[in-house]
CSV table of C-alpha atoms in Angstrom, one decimal:
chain,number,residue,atom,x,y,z
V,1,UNK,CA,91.3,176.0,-149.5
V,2,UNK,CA,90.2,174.0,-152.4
V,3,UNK,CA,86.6,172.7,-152.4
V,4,UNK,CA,85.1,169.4,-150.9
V,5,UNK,CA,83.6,166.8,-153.4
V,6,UNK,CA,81.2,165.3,-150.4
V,7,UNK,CA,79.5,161.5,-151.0
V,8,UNK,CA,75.9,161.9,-149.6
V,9,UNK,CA,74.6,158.5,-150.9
V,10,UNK,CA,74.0,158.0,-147.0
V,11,UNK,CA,71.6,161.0,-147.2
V,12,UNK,CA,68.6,159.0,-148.6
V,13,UNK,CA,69.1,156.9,-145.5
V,14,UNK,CA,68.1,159.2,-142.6
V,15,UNK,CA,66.8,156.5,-140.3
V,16,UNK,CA,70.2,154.9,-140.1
V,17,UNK,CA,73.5,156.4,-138.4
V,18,UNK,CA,75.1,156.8,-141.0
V,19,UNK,CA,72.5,158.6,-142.6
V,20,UNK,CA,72.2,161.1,-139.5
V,21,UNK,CA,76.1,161.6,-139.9
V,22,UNK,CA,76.1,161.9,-143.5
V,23,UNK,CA,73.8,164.8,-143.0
V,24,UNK,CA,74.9,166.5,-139.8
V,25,UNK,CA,78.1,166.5,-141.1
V,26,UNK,CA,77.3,167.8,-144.2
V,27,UNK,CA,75.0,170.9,-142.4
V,28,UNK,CA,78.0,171.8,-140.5
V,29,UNK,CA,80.2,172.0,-143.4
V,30,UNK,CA,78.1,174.1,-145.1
V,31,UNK,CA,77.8,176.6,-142.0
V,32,UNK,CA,81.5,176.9,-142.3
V,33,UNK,CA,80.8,178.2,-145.6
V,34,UNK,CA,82.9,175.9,-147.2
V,35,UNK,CA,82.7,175.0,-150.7
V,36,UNK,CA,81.1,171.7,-151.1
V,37,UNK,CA,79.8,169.5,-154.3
V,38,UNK,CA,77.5,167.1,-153.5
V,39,UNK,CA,76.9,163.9,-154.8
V,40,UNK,CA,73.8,162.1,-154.6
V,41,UNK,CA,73.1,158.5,-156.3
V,42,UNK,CA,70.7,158.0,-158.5
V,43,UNK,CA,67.3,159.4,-158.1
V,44,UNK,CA,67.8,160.6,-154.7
V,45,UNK,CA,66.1,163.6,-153.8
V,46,UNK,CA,67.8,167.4,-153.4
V,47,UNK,CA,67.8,167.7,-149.2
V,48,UNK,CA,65.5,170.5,-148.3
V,49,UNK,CA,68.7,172.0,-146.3
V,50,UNK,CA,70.8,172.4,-149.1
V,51,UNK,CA,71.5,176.2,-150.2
V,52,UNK,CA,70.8,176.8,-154.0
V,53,UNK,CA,74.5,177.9,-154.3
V,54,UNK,CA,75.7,174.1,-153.9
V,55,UNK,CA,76.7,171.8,-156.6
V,56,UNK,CA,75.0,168.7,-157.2
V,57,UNK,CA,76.3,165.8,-158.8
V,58,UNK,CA,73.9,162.8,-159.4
V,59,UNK,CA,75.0,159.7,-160.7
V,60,UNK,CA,73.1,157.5,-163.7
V,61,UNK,CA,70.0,154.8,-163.1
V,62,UNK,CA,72.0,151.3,-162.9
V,63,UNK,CA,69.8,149.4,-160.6
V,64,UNK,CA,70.3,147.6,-157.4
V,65,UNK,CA,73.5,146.5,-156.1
V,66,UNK,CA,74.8,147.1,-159.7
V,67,UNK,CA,74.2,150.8,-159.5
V,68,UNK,CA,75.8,150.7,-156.4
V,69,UNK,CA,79.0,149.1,-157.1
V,70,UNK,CA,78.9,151.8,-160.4
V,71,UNK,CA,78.8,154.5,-158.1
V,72,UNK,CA,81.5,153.6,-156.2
V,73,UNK,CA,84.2,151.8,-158.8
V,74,UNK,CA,83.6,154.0,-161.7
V,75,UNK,CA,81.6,157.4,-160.8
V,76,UNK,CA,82.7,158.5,-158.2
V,77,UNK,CA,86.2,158.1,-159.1
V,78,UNK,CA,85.7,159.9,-162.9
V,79,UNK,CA,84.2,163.3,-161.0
V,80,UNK,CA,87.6,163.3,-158.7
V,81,UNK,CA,89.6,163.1,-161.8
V,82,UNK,CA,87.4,165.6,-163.1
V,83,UNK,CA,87.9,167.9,-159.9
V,84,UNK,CA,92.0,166.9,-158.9
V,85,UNK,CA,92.7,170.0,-156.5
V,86,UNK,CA,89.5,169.2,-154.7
V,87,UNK,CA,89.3,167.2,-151.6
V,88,UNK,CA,87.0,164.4,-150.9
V,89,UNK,CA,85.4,163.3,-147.8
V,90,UNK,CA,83.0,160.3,-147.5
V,91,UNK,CA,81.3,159.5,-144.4
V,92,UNK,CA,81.9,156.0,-144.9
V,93,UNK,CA,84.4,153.9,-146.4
V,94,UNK,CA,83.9,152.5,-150.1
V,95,UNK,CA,86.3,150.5,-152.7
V,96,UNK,CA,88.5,153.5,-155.1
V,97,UNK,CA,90.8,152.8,-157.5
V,98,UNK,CA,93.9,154.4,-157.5
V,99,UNK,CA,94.1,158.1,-158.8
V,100,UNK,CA,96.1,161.0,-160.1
V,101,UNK,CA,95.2,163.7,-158.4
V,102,UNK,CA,96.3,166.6,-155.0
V,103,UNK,CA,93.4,166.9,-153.1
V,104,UNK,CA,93.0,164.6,-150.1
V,105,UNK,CA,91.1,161.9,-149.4
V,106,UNK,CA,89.2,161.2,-146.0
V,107,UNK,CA,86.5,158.2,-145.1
V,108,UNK,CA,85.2,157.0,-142.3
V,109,UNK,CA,85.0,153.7,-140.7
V,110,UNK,CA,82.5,153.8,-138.1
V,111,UNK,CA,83.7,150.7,-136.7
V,112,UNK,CA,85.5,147.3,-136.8
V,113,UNK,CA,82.8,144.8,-137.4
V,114,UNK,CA,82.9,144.7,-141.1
V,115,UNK,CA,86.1,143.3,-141.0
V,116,UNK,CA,85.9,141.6,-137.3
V,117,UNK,CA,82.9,139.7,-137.6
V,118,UNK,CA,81.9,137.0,-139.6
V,119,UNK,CA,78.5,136.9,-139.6
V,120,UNK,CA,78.1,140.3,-141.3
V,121,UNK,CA,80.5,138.9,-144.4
V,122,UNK,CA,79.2,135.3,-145.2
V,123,UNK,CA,78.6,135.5,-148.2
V,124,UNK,CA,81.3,135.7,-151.2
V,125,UNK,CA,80.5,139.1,-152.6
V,126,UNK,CA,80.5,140.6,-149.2
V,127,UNK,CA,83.9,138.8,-148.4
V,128,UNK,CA,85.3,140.6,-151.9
V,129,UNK,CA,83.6,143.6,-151.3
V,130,UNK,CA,85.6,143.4,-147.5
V,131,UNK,CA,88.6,143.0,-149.5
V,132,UNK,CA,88.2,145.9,-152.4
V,133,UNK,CA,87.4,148.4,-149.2
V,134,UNK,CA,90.4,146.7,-147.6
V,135,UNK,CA,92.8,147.6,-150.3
V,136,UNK,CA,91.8,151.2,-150.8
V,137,UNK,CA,91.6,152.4,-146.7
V,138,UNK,CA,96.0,151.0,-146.8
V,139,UNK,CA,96.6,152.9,-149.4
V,140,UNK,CA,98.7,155.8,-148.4
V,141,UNK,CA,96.0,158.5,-150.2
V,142,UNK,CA,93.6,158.2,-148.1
V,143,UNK,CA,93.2,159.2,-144.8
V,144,UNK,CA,91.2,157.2,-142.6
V,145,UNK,CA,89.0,158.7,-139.3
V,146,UNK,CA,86.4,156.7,-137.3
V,147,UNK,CA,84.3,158.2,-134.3
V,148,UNK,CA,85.8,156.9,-130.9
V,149,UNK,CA,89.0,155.9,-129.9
V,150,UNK,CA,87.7,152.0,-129.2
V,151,UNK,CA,87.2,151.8,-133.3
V,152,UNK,CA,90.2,153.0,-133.9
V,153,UNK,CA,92.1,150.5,-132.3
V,154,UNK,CA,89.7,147.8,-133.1
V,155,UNK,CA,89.6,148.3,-136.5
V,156,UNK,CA,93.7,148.7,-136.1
V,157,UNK,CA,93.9,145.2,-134.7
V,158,UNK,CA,91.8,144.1,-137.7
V,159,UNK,CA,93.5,145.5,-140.8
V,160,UNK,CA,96.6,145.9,-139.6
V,161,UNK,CA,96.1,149.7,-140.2
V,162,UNK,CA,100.0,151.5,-140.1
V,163,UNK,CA,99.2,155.2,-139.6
V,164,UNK,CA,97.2,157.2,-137.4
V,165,UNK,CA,93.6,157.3,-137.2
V,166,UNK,CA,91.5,160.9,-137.0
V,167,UNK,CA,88.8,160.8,-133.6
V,168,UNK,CA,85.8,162.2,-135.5
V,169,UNK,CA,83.3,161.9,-132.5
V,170,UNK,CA,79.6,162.0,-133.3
V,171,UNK,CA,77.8,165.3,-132.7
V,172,UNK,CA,74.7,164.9,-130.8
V,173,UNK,CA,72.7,168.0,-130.5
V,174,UNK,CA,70.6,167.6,-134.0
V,175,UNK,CA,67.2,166.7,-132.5
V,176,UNK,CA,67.7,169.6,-129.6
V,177,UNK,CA,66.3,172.2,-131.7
V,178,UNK,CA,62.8,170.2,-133.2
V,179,UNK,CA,59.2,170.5,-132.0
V,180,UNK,CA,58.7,168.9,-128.6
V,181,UNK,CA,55.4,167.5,-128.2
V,182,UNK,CA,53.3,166.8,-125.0
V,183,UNK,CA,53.8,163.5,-122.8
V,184,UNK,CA,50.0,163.5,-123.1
V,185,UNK,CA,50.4,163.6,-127.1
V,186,UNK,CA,53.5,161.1,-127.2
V,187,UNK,CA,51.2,158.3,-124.9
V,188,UNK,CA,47.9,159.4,-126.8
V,189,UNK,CA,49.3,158.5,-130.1
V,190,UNK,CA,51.6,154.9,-129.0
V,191,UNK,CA,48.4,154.1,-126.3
V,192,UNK,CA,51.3,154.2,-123.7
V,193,UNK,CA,49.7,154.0,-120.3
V,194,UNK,CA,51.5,155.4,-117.7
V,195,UNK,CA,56.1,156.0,-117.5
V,196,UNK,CA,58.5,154.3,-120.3
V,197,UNK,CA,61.2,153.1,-120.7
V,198,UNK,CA,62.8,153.7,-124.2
V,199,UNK,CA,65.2,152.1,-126.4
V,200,UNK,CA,66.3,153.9,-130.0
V,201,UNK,CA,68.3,152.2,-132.4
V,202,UNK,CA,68.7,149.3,-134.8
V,203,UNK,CA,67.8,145.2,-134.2
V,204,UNK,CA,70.8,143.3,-135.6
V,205,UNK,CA,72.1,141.2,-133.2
V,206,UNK,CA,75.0,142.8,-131.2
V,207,UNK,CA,72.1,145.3,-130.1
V,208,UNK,CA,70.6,142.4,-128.1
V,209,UNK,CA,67.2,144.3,-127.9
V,210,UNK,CA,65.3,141.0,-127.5
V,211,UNK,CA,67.4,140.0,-124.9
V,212,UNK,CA,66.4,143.2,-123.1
V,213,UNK,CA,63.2,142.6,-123.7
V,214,UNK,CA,63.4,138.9,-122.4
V,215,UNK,CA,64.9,140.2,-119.1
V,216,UNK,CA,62.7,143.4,-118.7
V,217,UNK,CA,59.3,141.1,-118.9
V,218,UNK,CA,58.8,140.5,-114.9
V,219,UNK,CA,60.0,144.0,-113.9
V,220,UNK,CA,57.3,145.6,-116.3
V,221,UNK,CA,54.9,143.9,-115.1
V,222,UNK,CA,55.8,144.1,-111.9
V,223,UNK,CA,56.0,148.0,-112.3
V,224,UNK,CA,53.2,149.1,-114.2
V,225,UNK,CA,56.1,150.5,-116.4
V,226,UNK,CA,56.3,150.1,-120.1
V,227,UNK,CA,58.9,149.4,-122.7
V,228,UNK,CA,58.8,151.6,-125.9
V,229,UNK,CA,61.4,150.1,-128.6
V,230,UNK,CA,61.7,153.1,-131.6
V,231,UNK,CA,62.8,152.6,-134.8
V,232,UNK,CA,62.8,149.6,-137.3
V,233,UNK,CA,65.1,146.9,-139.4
V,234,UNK,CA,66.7,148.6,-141.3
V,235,UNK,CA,67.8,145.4,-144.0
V,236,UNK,CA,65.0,142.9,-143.7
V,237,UNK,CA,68.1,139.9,-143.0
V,238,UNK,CA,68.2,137.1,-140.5
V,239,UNK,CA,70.9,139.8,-138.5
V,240,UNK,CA,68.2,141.6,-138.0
V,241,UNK,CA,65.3,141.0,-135.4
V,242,UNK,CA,62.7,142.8,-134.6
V,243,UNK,CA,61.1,141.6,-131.5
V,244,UNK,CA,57.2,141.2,-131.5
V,245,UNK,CA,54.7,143.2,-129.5
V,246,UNK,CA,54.6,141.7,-126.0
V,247,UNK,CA,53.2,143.0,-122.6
V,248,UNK,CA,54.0,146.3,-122.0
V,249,UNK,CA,56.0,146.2,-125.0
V,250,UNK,CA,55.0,149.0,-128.1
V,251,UNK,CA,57.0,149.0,-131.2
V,252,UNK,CA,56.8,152.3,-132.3
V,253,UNK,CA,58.5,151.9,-136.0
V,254,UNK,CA,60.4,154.7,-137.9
V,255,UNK,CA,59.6,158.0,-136.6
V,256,UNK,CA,60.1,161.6,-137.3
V,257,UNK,CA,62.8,163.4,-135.7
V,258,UNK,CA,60.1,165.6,-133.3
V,259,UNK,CA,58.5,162.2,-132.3
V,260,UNK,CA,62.1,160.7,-131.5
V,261,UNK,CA,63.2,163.8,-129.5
V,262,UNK,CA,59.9,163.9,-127.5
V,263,UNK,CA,60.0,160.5,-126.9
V,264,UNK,CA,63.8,160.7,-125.2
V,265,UNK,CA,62.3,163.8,-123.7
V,266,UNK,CA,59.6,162.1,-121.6
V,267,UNK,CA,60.9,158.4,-120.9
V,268,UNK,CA,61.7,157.9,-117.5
V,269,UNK,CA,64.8,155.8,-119.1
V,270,UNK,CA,67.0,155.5,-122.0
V,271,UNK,CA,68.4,152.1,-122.2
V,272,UNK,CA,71.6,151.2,-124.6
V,273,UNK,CA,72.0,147.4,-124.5
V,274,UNK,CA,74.2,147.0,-127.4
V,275,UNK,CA,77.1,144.5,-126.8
V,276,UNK,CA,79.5,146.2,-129.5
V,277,UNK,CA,79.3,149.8,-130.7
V,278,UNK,CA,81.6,152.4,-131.9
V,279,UNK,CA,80.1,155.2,-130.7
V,280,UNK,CA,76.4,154.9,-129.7
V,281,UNK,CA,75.1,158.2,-130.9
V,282,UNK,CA,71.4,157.4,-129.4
V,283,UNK,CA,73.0,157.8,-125.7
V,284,UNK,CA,74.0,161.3,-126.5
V,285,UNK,CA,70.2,162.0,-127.8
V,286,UNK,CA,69.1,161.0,-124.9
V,287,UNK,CA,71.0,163.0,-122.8
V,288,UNK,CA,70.7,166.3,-124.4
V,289,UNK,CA,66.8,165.7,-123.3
V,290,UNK,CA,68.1,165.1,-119.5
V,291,UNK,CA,66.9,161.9,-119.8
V,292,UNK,CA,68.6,159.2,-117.3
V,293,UNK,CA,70.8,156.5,-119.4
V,294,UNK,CA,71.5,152.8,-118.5
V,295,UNK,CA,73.8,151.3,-120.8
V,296,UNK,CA,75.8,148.6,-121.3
V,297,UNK,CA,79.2,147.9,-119.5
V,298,UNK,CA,81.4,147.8,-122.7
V,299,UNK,CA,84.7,149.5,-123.7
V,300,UNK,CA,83.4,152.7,-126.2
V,301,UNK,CA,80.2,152.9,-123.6
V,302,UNK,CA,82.9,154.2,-120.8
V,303,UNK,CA,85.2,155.9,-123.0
V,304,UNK,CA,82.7,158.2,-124.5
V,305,UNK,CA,79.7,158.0,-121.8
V,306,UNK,CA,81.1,156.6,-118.5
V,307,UNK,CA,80.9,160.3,-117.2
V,308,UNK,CA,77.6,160.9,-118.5
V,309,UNK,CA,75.0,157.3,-118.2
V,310,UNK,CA,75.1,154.2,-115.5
V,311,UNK,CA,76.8,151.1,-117.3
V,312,UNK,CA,74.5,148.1,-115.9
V,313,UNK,CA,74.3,144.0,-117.0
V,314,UNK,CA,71.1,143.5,-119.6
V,315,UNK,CA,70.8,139.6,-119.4
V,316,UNK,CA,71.2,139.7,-115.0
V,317,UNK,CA,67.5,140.5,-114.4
V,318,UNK,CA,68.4,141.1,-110.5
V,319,UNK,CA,71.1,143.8,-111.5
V,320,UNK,CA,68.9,145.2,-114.2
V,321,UNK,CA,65.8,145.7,-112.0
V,322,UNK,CA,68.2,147.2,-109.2
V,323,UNK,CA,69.2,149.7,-111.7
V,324,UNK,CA,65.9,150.5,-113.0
V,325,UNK,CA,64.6,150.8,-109.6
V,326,UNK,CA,67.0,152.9,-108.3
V,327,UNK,CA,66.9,155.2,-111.4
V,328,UNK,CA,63.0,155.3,-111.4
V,329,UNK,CA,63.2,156.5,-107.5
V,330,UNK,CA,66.0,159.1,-107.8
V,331,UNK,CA,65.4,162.7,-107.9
V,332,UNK,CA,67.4,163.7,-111.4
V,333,UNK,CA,68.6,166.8,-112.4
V,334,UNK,CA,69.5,167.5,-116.2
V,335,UNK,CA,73.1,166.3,-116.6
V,336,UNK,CA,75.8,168.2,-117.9
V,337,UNK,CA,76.1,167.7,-121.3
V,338,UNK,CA,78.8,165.8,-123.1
V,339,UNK,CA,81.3,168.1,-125.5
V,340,UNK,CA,80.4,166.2,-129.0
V,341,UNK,CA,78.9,168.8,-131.6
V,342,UNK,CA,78.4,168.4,-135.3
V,343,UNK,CA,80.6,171.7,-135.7
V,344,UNK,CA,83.5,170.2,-133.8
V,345,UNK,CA,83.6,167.4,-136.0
V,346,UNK,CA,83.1,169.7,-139.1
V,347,UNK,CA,86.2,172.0,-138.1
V,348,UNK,CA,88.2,168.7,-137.1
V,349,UNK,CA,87.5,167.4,-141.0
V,350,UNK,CA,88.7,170.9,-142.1
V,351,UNK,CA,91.7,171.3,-140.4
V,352,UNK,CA,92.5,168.0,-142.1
V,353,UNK,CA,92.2,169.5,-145.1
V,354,UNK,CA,94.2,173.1,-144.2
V,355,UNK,CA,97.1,170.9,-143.8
């Protein structure tokens, strides 16, 4: 099989999704010992995973947005004419001009909202920028995947996409195999007093974290239980909203991955609020630790966790503290554990490619 040109511009964004599927992704291919060139943009540093027998392709020092629309309209595109039998895979989905060339082309579109919802494309430039990423996923070239079954008729409904999608599901082991630390050393360190509750993920609005935290107030009081929110805003935009500290409310920030998977580890609950998602890859972290999950009642929550997590409201406080309750009193044995592995998703990308 010819090579794989692989875009890892997502790789010097490990606290996002994208950034933890850029790089799972990218270790799995590699354990296939498949023949990968990397690109990396700009200035971005070599991953520590990467074998010295692997290309790497950086692009030049444009600044900003500017560099960024360089990469993608006018690099990117020169090292796939320069490499025409190779195939390229980008874990997400960027403007491409046409070209001349064999190999394939896969990228993903995690989901539909980029193109579904308004608020994320107000401005002009975003709108073209919609539109350039438009033209080149129709184009008969390239092959588009997305990670649940829910995005791919979403974002069907909102391009008017004509062929099949690929399933790429999420892996979800990645954290399973870093340093656990102590529940005494997790609470020492946040001044956690007592169980948790724990939320992982981002704050833009369709995660509806501060309504969570709006609803959660009485029952944390009430329960000498607190709420630990991880992670941070990601883009520092009005979509995104970080609540502030309250009672029985710690904001952890970014975190390494050891922290993250001890702190699924020893929370009493993982709670997924989000009111739109394509795949939620936080739920699956959570339950490779065993960890209890209360999510959201929304389409991609049941088709890829109804058999694994309790789908409950967020904004009914009643049906939220029943749930809560009943989950805090239950005697819980590790769950079995959904089938989504990075390597799956590698050999699904590959077999793509053998065809």
């Amino acid at each position: 099989m010819s090579h794989i040109i692989y875009n890892g511009f997502y790789l010097a964004h490990p606290y996002s999704g994208l950034g933890v599927f850029t790089r799972e992704l990218l270790r799995s291919l590699l354990t296939a010992n498949t023949r990968v060139t990397v690109l990396l943009y700009r200035d971005q540093p070599t991953p520590d995973f990467l074998p010295p027998q692997v290309t790497i392709l950086r692009s030049g020092h444009l600044p900003g947005r500017l560099g960024i629309l360089t990469w993608e309209y006018f690099w990117v595109p020169k090292i796939l004419q320069q490499y025409p039998d190779a195939h390229y895979c980008s874990p997400y989905s960027h403007p491409l001009p046409p070209l001349t060339r064999t190999g394939k082309i896969l990228m993903v579109q995690h989901d539909a909202l980029f193109f579904s919802e308004s608020s994320y494309t107000k401005k002009l430039s975003r709108r073209m920028y919609q539109h350039a990423i438009r033209r080149t996923i129709l184009r008969p070239e390239v092959q588009l995947g997305t990670v649940s079954h829910f995005s791919a008729q979403e974002i069907k409904k909102a391009i008017a996409y004509p062929d099949d999608i690929i399933i790429l599901h999420n892996g979800i082991e990645h954290l399973h195999n870093e340093t656990l630390l102590s529940k005494e050393e997790i609470q020492e360190r946040f001044q956690i007093h007592g169980d948790y509750l724990f939320y992982h993920g981002g704050y833009d609005q369709r995660k509806n974290v501060e309504t969570m935290v709006h609803t959660l107030q009485p029952l944390l009081s009430s329960h000498n239980v607190t709420l630990v929110l991880g992670g941070g805003k990601l883009h520092n935009t009005s979509l995104y909203h970080l609540p502030h500290e309250k009672h029985n409310v710690i904001n952890t920030g970014f975190i390494d991955n050891s922290t993250l998977r001890s702190l699924y580890h020893h929370a009493k609950i993982f709670l997924a609020p989000s009111s739109y998602e394509g795949f939620n890859i936080n739920i699956g972290e959570a339950l490779m630790e065993g960890t209890p999950v209360l999510m959201s009642a929304i389409p991609v929550h049941t088709e890829v966790w109804g058999n694994y997590a309790t789908a409950t409201s967020f904004s009914n406080s009643t049906q939220l503290e029943q749930a809560i309750v009943s989950t805090l009193s239950a005697t819980h044995k590790k769950k079995s554990t959904p089938p989504y592995t990075w390597n799956a998703l590698a050999k699904k990308v590959l077999e793509y490619f053998r065809k």
